[in-house]
């Protein structure tokens, strides 16, 4: 396998079959179980995914555990709530092979319910802060991204919560990485959102992510 696809997971038993059945042949799915109580780990194993247990709660903690378990040349990260099609990863890899150091998805909602207004506005503000702070012209800090594994590890990202993706961009920018963006379709999630499904969740995510700008 050329790509390890890290899928942080907290109670995604409903969405995992859709996601894992669509992982491209070039990738190995690494499902990082972050304390699920709905049998997510068993569902992942039934689809042949590698399951990593992460007892420390938090999106960043799960990403770090998945990165530590990765062995492939490339490492990718993606939400496992069925909002993104795993096959789009190959389009990002094509851009990476063209000379980019990291490629981040830019979400294009397929319908209004796929991306609630409060979450979209929060993301827009966060992207503006990232552009101002780093100079990287991102319009969306999409949850699908790919880079070379060894270089990614060298960034030494420390955030264990929602700030992990922001710290990734900050550290990659400081390292002089060429970061590019690719449009991908964004679908309504399967199951219940733990973060951006509510206004409070979106605000907490923005707080964590904004704090990571100074990492």
PDB file of C-alpha atoms in Angstrom:
ATOM      1  CA  UNK A   1       0.000   0.000   0.000  1.00  0.00           C
ATOM      2  CA  UNK A   2       1.304   3.444  -0.922  1.00  0.00           C
ATOM      3  CA  UNK A   3      -1.116   5.397   1.305  1.00  0.00           C
ATOM      4  CA  UNK A   4      -2.211   4.977   4.906  1.00  0.00           C
ATOM      5  CA  UNK A   5      -5.605   6.619   5.421  1.00  0.00           C
ATOM      6  CA  UNK A   6      -6.102   7.592   9.062  1.00  0.00           C
ATOM      7  CA  UNK A   7      -9.751   7.729  10.134  1.00  0.00           C
ATOM      8  CA  UNK A   8     -10.267   9.164  13.644  1.00  0.00           C
ATOM      9  CA  UNK A   9     -13.395   7.522  14.980  1.00  0.00           C
ATOM     10  CA  UNK A  10     -15.803   8.130  17.852  1.00  0.00           C
ATOM     11  CA  UNK A  11     -19.098   6.223  17.593  1.00  0.00           C
ATOM     12  CA  UNK A  12     -19.287   6.029  13.794  1.00  0.00           C
ATOM     13  CA  UNK A  13     -20.691   2.500  13.429  1.00  0.00           C
ATOM     14  CA  UNK A  14     -23.440   3.828  11.157  1.00  0.00           C
ATOM     15  CA  UNK A  15     -21.087   5.525   8.705  1.00  0.00           C
ATOM     16  CA  UNK A  16     -18.104   3.169   8.729  1.00  0.00           C
ATOM     17  CA  UNK A  17     -19.526   0.577   6.279  1.00  0.00           C
ATOM     18  CA  UNK A  18     -20.128   3.306   3.679  1.00  0.00           C
ATOM     19  CA  UNK A  19     -16.661   4.779   4.198  1.00  0.00           C
ATOM     20  CA  UNK A  20     -14.609   1.595   4.380  1.00  0.00           C
ATOM     21  CA  UNK A  21     -16.285   0.003   1.361  1.00  0.00           C
ATOM     22  CA  UNK A  22     -15.093   2.969  -0.705  1.00  0.00           C
ATOM     23  CA  UNK A  23     -11.448   3.194   0.361  1.00  0.00           C
ATOM     24  CA  UNK A  24      -9.349   2.922  -2.835  1.00  0.00           C
ATOM     25  CA  UNK A  25      -7.178  -0.134  -3.374  1.00  0.00           C
ATOM     26  CA  UNK A  26      -4.014   1.967  -3.097  1.00  0.00           C
ATOM     27  CA  UNK A  27      -4.789   2.836   0.514  1.00  0.00           C
ATOM     28  CA  UNK A  28      -4.906   1.023   3.857  1.00  0.00           C
ATOM     29  CA  UNK A  29      -7.605   2.203   6.251  1.00  0.00           C
ATOM     30  CA  UNK A  30      -6.396   2.844   9.803  1.00  0.00           C
ATOM     31  CA  UNK A  31      -9.415   3.401  12.040  1.00  0.00           C
ATOM     32  CA  UNK A  32      -8.389   5.060  15.297  1.00  0.00           C
ATOM     33  CA  UNK A  33     -11.033   4.186  17.870  1.00  0.00           C
ATOM     34  CA  UNK A  34     -11.220   7.090  20.311  1.00  0.00           C
ATOM     35  CA  UNK A  35     -13.396   5.448  22.958  1.00  0.00           C
ATOM     36  CA  UNK A  36     -16.410   4.361  20.907  1.00  0.00           C
ATOM     37  CA  UNK A  37     -19.272   2.642  22.715  1.00  0.00           C
ATOM     38  CA  UNK A  38     -21.283   1.619  19.641  1.00  0.00           C
ATOM     39  CA  UNK A  39     -19.074  -1.198  18.347  1.00  0.00           C
ATOM     40  CA  UNK A  40     -17.248   0.944  15.800  1.00  0.00           C
ATOM     41  CA  UNK A  41     -14.011  -0.998  16.252  1.00  0.00           C
ATOM     42  CA  UNK A  42     -15.716  -4.307  15.500  1.00  0.00           C
ATOM     43  CA  UNK A  43     -17.378  -2.840  12.411  1.00  0.00           C
ATOM     44  CA  UNK A  44     -14.002  -1.550  11.202  1.00  0.00           C
ATOM     45  CA  UNK A  45     -12.368  -4.939  11.693  1.00  0.00           C
ATOM     46  CA  UNK A  46     -15.172  -6.665   9.808  1.00  0.00           C
ATOM     47  CA  UNK A  47     -14.258  -4.545   6.777  1.00  0.00           C
ATOM     48  CA  UNK A  48     -10.568  -5.420   7.058  1.00  0.00           C
ATOM     49  CA  UNK A  49      -9.405  -2.098   8.470  1.00  0.00           C
ATOM     50  CA  UNK A  50      -6.461  -1.814  10.825  1.00  0.00           C
ATOM     51  CA  UNK A  51      -7.832  -0.678  14.203  1.00  0.00           C
ATOM     52  CA  UNK A  52      -5.757   1.398  16.617  1.00  0.00           C
ATOM     53  CA  UNK A  53      -7.093   2.056  20.109  1.00  0.00           C
ATOM     54  CA  UNK A  54      -6.562   5.602  21.408  1.00  0.00           C
ATOM     55  CA  UNK A  55      -7.613   6.035  25.014  1.00  0.00           C
ATOM     56  CA  UNK A  56      -6.785   9.744  25.153  1.00  0.00           C
ATOM     57  CA  UNK A  57      -9.888  11.599  23.984  1.00  0.00           C
ATOM     58  CA  UNK A  58      -9.601  14.239  21.295  1.00  0.00           C
ATOM     59  CA  UNK A  59      -9.389  14.530  17.518  1.00  0.00           C
ATOM     60  CA  UNK A  60      -5.717  15.473  17.630  1.00  0.00           C
ATOM     61  CA  UNK A  61      -4.884  12.588  19.950  1.00  0.00           C
ATOM     62  CA  UNK A  62      -6.525  10.191  17.486  1.00  0.00           C
ATOM     63  CA  UNK A  63      -4.643  11.723  14.543  1.00  0.00           C
ATOM     64  CA  UNK A  64      -1.353  11.404  16.388  1.00  0.00           C
ATOM     65  CA  UNK A  65      -2.051   7.754  17.186  1.00  0.00           C
ATOM     66  CA  UNK A  66      -2.886   7.063  13.552  1.00  0.00           C
ATOM     67  CA  UNK A  67       0.234   8.838  12.331  1.00  0.00           C
ATOM     68  CA  UNK A  68       2.344   6.768  14.726  1.00  0.00           C
ATOM     69  CA  UNK A  69       0.806   3.581  13.289  1.00  0.00           C
ATOM     70  CA  UNK A  70       1.310   4.600   9.653  1.00  0.00           C
ATOM     71  CA  UNK A  71       4.012   2.837   7.644  1.00  0.00           C
ATOM     72  CA  UNK A  72       3.208   3.819   4.053  1.00  0.00           C
ATOM     73  CA  UNK A  73       5.021   6.439   1.971  1.00  0.00           C
ATOM     74  CA  UNK A  74       2.049   8.793   2.184  1.00  0.00           C
ATOM     75  CA  UNK A  75      -0.321   9.464   5.061  1.00  0.00           C
ATOM     76  CA  UNK A  76      -3.800  10.917   4.722  1.00  0.00           C
ATOM     77  CA  UNK A  77      -6.414  11.950   7.253  1.00  0.00           C
ATOM     78  CA  UNK A  78     -10.163  11.957   6.745  1.00  0.00           C
ATOM     79  CA  UNK A  79     -13.357  12.094   8.786  1.00  0.00           C
ATOM     80  CA  UNK A  80     -15.208   8.779   8.837  1.00  0.00           C
ATOM     81  CA  UNK A  81     -18.745  10.171   8.927  1.00  0.00           C
ATOM     82  CA  UNK A  82     -19.435   9.619   5.182  1.00  0.00           C
ATOM     83  CA  UNK A  83     -19.322  13.335   4.366  1.00  0.00           C
ATOM     84  CA  UNK A  84     -16.348  12.776   2.046  1.00  0.00           C
ATOM     85  CA  UNK A  85     -15.786  10.071  -0.555  1.00  0.00           C
ATOM     86  CA  UNK A  86     -12.498   8.249   0.191  1.00  0.00           C
ATOM     87  CA  UNK A  87     -11.792   7.857  -3.523  1.00  0.00           C
ATOM     88  CA  UNK A  88     -11.277  11.640  -3.749  1.00  0.00           C
ATOM     89  CA  UNK A  89      -8.027  10.986  -1.907  1.00  0.00           C
ATOM     90  CA  UNK A  90      -6.473   9.860  -5.203  1.00  0.00           C
ATOM     91  CA  UNK A  91      -7.124  13.284  -6.746  1.00  0.00           C
ATOM     92  CA  UNK A  92      -5.246  14.904  -3.872  1.00  0.00           C
ATOM     93  CA  UNK A  93      -2.375  12.445  -4.300  1.00  0.00           C
ATOM     94  CA  UNK A  94      -2.081  13.410  -7.983  1.00  0.00           C
ATOM     95  CA  UNK A  95      -1.508  17.035  -6.940  1.00  0.00           C
ATOM     96  CA  UNK A  96       0.978  15.904  -4.303  1.00  0.00           C
ATOM     97  CA  UNK A  97       2.893  13.959  -6.939  1.00  0.00           C
ATOM     98  CA  UNK A  98       2.923  17.118  -9.047  1.00  0.00           C
ATOM     99  CA  UNK A  99       5.141  18.898  -6.541  1.00  0.00           C
ATOM    100  CA  UNK A 100       3.014  19.911  -3.564  1.00  0.00           C
ATOM    101  CA  UNK A 101       4.129  19.073  -0.025  1.00  0.00           C
ATOM    102  CA  UNK A 102       0.590  18.842   1.328  1.00  0.00           C
ATOM    103  CA  UNK A 103      -2.824  18.839  -0.306  1.00  0.00           C
ATOM    104  CA  UNK A 104      -5.975  19.804   1.592  1.00  0.00           C
ATOM    105  CA  UNK A 105      -9.550  19.254   0.429  1.00  0.00           C
ATOM    106  CA  UNK A 106     -11.872  22.214  -0.085  1.00  0.00           C
ATOM    107  CA  UNK A 107     -15.428  21.125   0.662  1.00  0.00           C
ATOM    108  CA  UNK A 108     -18.206  21.856  -1.824  1.00  0.00           C
ATOM    109  CA  UNK A 109     -21.551  20.927  -0.210  1.00  0.00           C
ATOM    110  CA  UNK A 110     -23.865  18.821  -2.359  1.00  0.00           C
ATOM    111  CA  UNK A 111     -26.911  20.276  -0.564  1.00  0.00           C
ATOM    112  CA  UNK A 112     -27.517  22.874   2.178  1.00  0.00           C
ATOM    113  CA  UNK A 113     -27.984  20.263   4.903  1.00  0.00           C
ATOM    114  CA  UNK A 114     -24.507  18.873   4.247  1.00  0.00           C
ATOM    115  CA  UNK A 115     -22.895  21.917   5.839  1.00  0.00           C
ATOM    116  CA  UNK A 116     -25.035  23.862   8.341  1.00  0.00           C
ATOM    117  CA  UNK A 117     -24.798  27.624   8.052  1.00  0.00           C
ATOM    118  CA  UNK A 118     -23.255  28.113  11.504  1.00  0.00           C
ATOM    119  CA  UNK A 119     -20.511  25.599  10.703  1.00  0.00           C
ATOM    120  CA  UNK A 120     -19.854  27.146   7.307  1.00  0.00           C
ATOM    121  CA  UNK A 121     -19.547  30.647   8.736  1.00  0.00           C
ATOM    122  CA  UNK A 122     -17.264  29.440  11.523  1.00  0.00           C
ATOM    123  CA  UNK A 123     -15.051  27.710   8.960  1.00  0.00           C
ATOM    124  CA  UNK A 124     -14.941  30.832   6.788  1.00  0.00           C
ATOM    125  CA  UNK A 125     -13.741  32.930   9.711  1.00  0.00           C
ATOM    126  CA  UNK A 126     -11.159  30.327  10.683  1.00  0.00           C
ATOM    127  CA  UNK A 127      -9.826  30.145   7.124  1.00  0.00           C
ATOM    128  CA  UNK A 128      -9.507  33.942   7.112  1.00  0.00           C
ATOM    129  CA  UNK A 129      -7.443  33.834  10.308  1.00  0.00           C
ATOM    130  CA  UNK A 130      -5.223  31.101   8.886  1.00  0.00           C
ATOM    131  CA  UNK A 131      -4.575  33.091   5.704  1.00  0.00           C
ATOM    132  CA  UNK A 132      -3.708  36.196   7.707  1.00  0.00           C
ATOM    133  CA  UNK A 133      -1.450  34.307  10.115  1.00  0.00           C
ATOM    134  CA  UNK A 134       0.382  32.016   7.685  1.00  0.00           C
ATOM    135  CA  UNK A 135      -0.032  33.464   4.201  1.00  0.00           C
ATOM    136  CA  UNK A 136      -1.311  30.067   2.996  1.00  0.00           C
ATOM    137  CA  UNK A 137      -4.270  30.805   0.669  1.00  0.00           C
ATOM    138  CA  UNK A 138      -6.657  28.211   2.119  1.00  0.00           C
ATOM    139  CA  UNK A 139     -10.388  28.794   1.713  1.00  0.00           C
ATOM    140  CA  UNK A 140     -11.365  25.761   3.771  1.00  0.00           C
ATOM    141  CA  UNK A 141      -9.542  23.734   6.386  1.00  0.00           C
ATOM    142  CA  UNK A 142     -11.070  20.550   5.027  1.00  0.00           C
ATOM    143  CA  UNK A 143     -10.818  17.323   7.050  1.00  0.00           C
ATOM    144  CA  UNK A 144      -9.239  15.423   4.131  1.00  0.00           C
ATOM    145  CA  UNK A 145      -5.516  16.050   3.654  1.00  0.00           C
ATOM    146  CA  UNK A 146      -2.455  14.125   2.506  1.00  0.00           C
ATOM    147  CA  UNK A 147       1.324  14.520   2.798  1.00  0.00           C
ATOM    148  CA  UNK A 148       4.470  12.429   2.872  1.00  0.00           C
ATOM    149  CA  UNK A 149       4.589  10.449   6.099  1.00  0.00           C
ATOM    150  CA  UNK A 150       8.155  11.170   7.223  1.00  0.00           C
ATOM    151  CA  UNK A 151       7.833  14.895   6.548  1.00  0.00           C
ATOM    152  CA  UNK A 152       4.507  14.988   8.377  1.00  0.00           C
ATOM    153  CA  UNK A 153       6.028  13.334  11.426  1.00  0.00           C
ATOM    154  CA  UNK A 154       8.874  15.865  11.378  1.00  0.00           C
ATOM    155  CA  UNK A 155       6.340  18.655  11.978  1.00  0.00           C
ATOM    156  CA  UNK A 156       5.963  17.306  15.549  1.00  0.00           C
ATOM    157  CA  UNK A 157       2.371  18.414  16.001  1.00  0.00           C
ATOM    158  CA  UNK A 158       1.343  18.447  19.659  1.00  0.00           C
ATOM    159  CA  UNK A 159      -2.345  19.456  19.728  1.00  0.00           C
ATOM    160  CA  UNK A 160      -4.670  16.733  20.998  1.00  0.00           C
ATOM    161  CA  UNK A 161      -8.005  18.441  20.301  1.00  0.00           C
ATOM    162  CA  UNK A 162      -9.687  20.213  17.389  1.00  0.00           C
ATOM    163  CA  UNK A 163      -6.678  22.452  16.857  1.00  0.00           C
ATOM    164  CA  UNK A 164      -4.663  19.635  15.269  1.00  0.00           C
ATOM    165  CA  UNK A 165      -5.444  20.565  11.612  1.00  0.00           C
ATOM    166  CA  UNK A 166      -4.627  24.233  12.249  1.00  0.00           C
ATOM    167  CA  UNK A 167      -1.334  23.441  13.952  1.00  0.00           C
ATOM    168  CA  UNK A 168      -0.551  21.230  10.962  1.00  0.00           C
ATOM    169  CA  UNK A 169      -0.930  24.173   8.568  1.00  0.00           C
ATOM    170  CA  UNK A 170       0.977  26.551  10.856  1.00  0.00           C
ATOM    171  CA  UNK A 171       3.954  24.239  11.243  1.00  0.00           C
ATOM    172  CA  UNK A 172       3.948  23.234   7.564  1.00  0.00           C
ATOM    173  CA  UNK A 173       3.910  26.918   6.582  1.00  0.00           C
ATOM    174  CA  UNK A 174       6.856  27.667   8.851  1.00  0.00           C
ATOM    175  CA  UNK A 175       8.696  24.739   7.291  1.00  0.00           C
ATOM    176  CA  UNK A 176       8.228  26.288   3.841  1.00  0.00           C
ATOM    177  CA  UNK A 177       5.827  23.658   2.541  1.00  0.00           C
ATOM    178  CA  UNK A 178       3.911  24.180  -0.673  1.00  0.00           C
ATOM    179  CA  UNK A 179       0.282  23.627   0.334  1.00  0.00           C
ATOM    180  CA  UNK A 180      -2.408  23.267  -2.331  1.00  0.00           C
ATOM    181  CA  UNK A 181      -6.165  22.754  -2.266  1.00  0.00           C
ATOM    182  CA  UNK A 182      -8.518  20.539  -4.289  1.00  0.00           C
ATOM    183  CA  UNK A 183     -12.315  20.848  -4.469  1.00  0.00           C
ATOM    184  CA  UNK A 184     -14.257  17.783  -3.306  1.00  0.00           C
ATOM    185  CA  UNK A 185     -17.940  17.010  -2.852  1.00  0.00           C
ATOM    186  CA  UNK A 186     -19.252  17.264   0.713  1.00  0.00           C
ATOM    187  CA  UNK A 187     -22.249  15.111   1.630  1.00  0.00           C
ATOM    188  CA  UNK A 188     -24.664  15.054   4.604  1.00  0.00           C
ATOM    189  CA  UNK A 189     -23.123  12.988   7.389  1.00  0.00           C
ATOM    190  CA  UNK A 190     -24.383   9.601   8.520  1.00  0.00           C
ATOM    191  CA  UNK A 191     -24.956   9.349  12.273  1.00  0.00           C
ATOM    192  CA  UNK A 192     -24.769  12.097  14.885  1.00  0.00           C
ATOM    193  CA  UNK A 193     -22.249  14.932  14.772  1.00  0.00           C
ATOM    194  CA  UNK A 194     -19.999  15.360  17.818  1.00  0.00           C
ATOM    195  CA  UNK A 195     -18.556  18.767  16.872  1.00  0.00           C
ATOM    196  CA  UNK A 196     -20.027  21.019  14.181  1.00  0.00           C
ATOM    197  CA  UNK A 197     -23.581  19.690  14.296  1.00  0.00           C
ATOM    198  CA  UNK A 198     -24.444  22.341  16.884  1.00  0.00           C
ATOM    199  CA  UNK A 199     -23.657  26.026  17.266  1.00  0.00           C
ATOM    200  CA  UNK A 200     -21.917  25.352  20.583  1.00  0.00           C
ATOM    201  CA  UNK A 201     -19.800  22.610  19.021  1.00  0.00           C
ATOM    202  CA  UNK A 202     -18.763  24.887  16.170  1.00  0.00           C
ATOM    203  CA  UNK A 203     -17.791  27.668  18.565  1.00  0.00           C
ATOM    204  CA  UNK A 204     -15.719  25.300  20.700  1.00  0.00           C
ATOM    205  CA  UNK A 205     -13.978  23.979  17.590  1.00  0.00           C
ATOM    206  CA  UNK A 206     -13.156  27.509  16.431  1.00  0.00           C
ATOM    207  CA  UNK A 207     -11.800  28.302  19.910  1.00  0.00           C
ATOM    208  CA  UNK A 208      -9.476  25.286  19.854  1.00  0.00           C
ATOM    209  CA  UNK A 209      -8.415  25.922  16.282  1.00  0.00           C
ATOM    210  CA  UNK A 210      -7.768  29.628  16.838  1.00  0.00           C
ATOM    211  CA  UNK A 211      -5.587  28.818  19.835  1.00  0.00           C
ATOM    212  CA  UNK A 212      -3.530  26.500  17.624  1.00  0.00           C
ATOM    213  CA  UNK A 213      -2.541  29.456  15.409  1.00  0.00           C
ATOM    214  CA  UNK A 214       0.018  30.433  18.026  1.00  0.00           C
ATOM    215  CA  UNK A 215       1.512  26.941  18.363  1.00  0.00           C
TER     216      UNK A 215
END
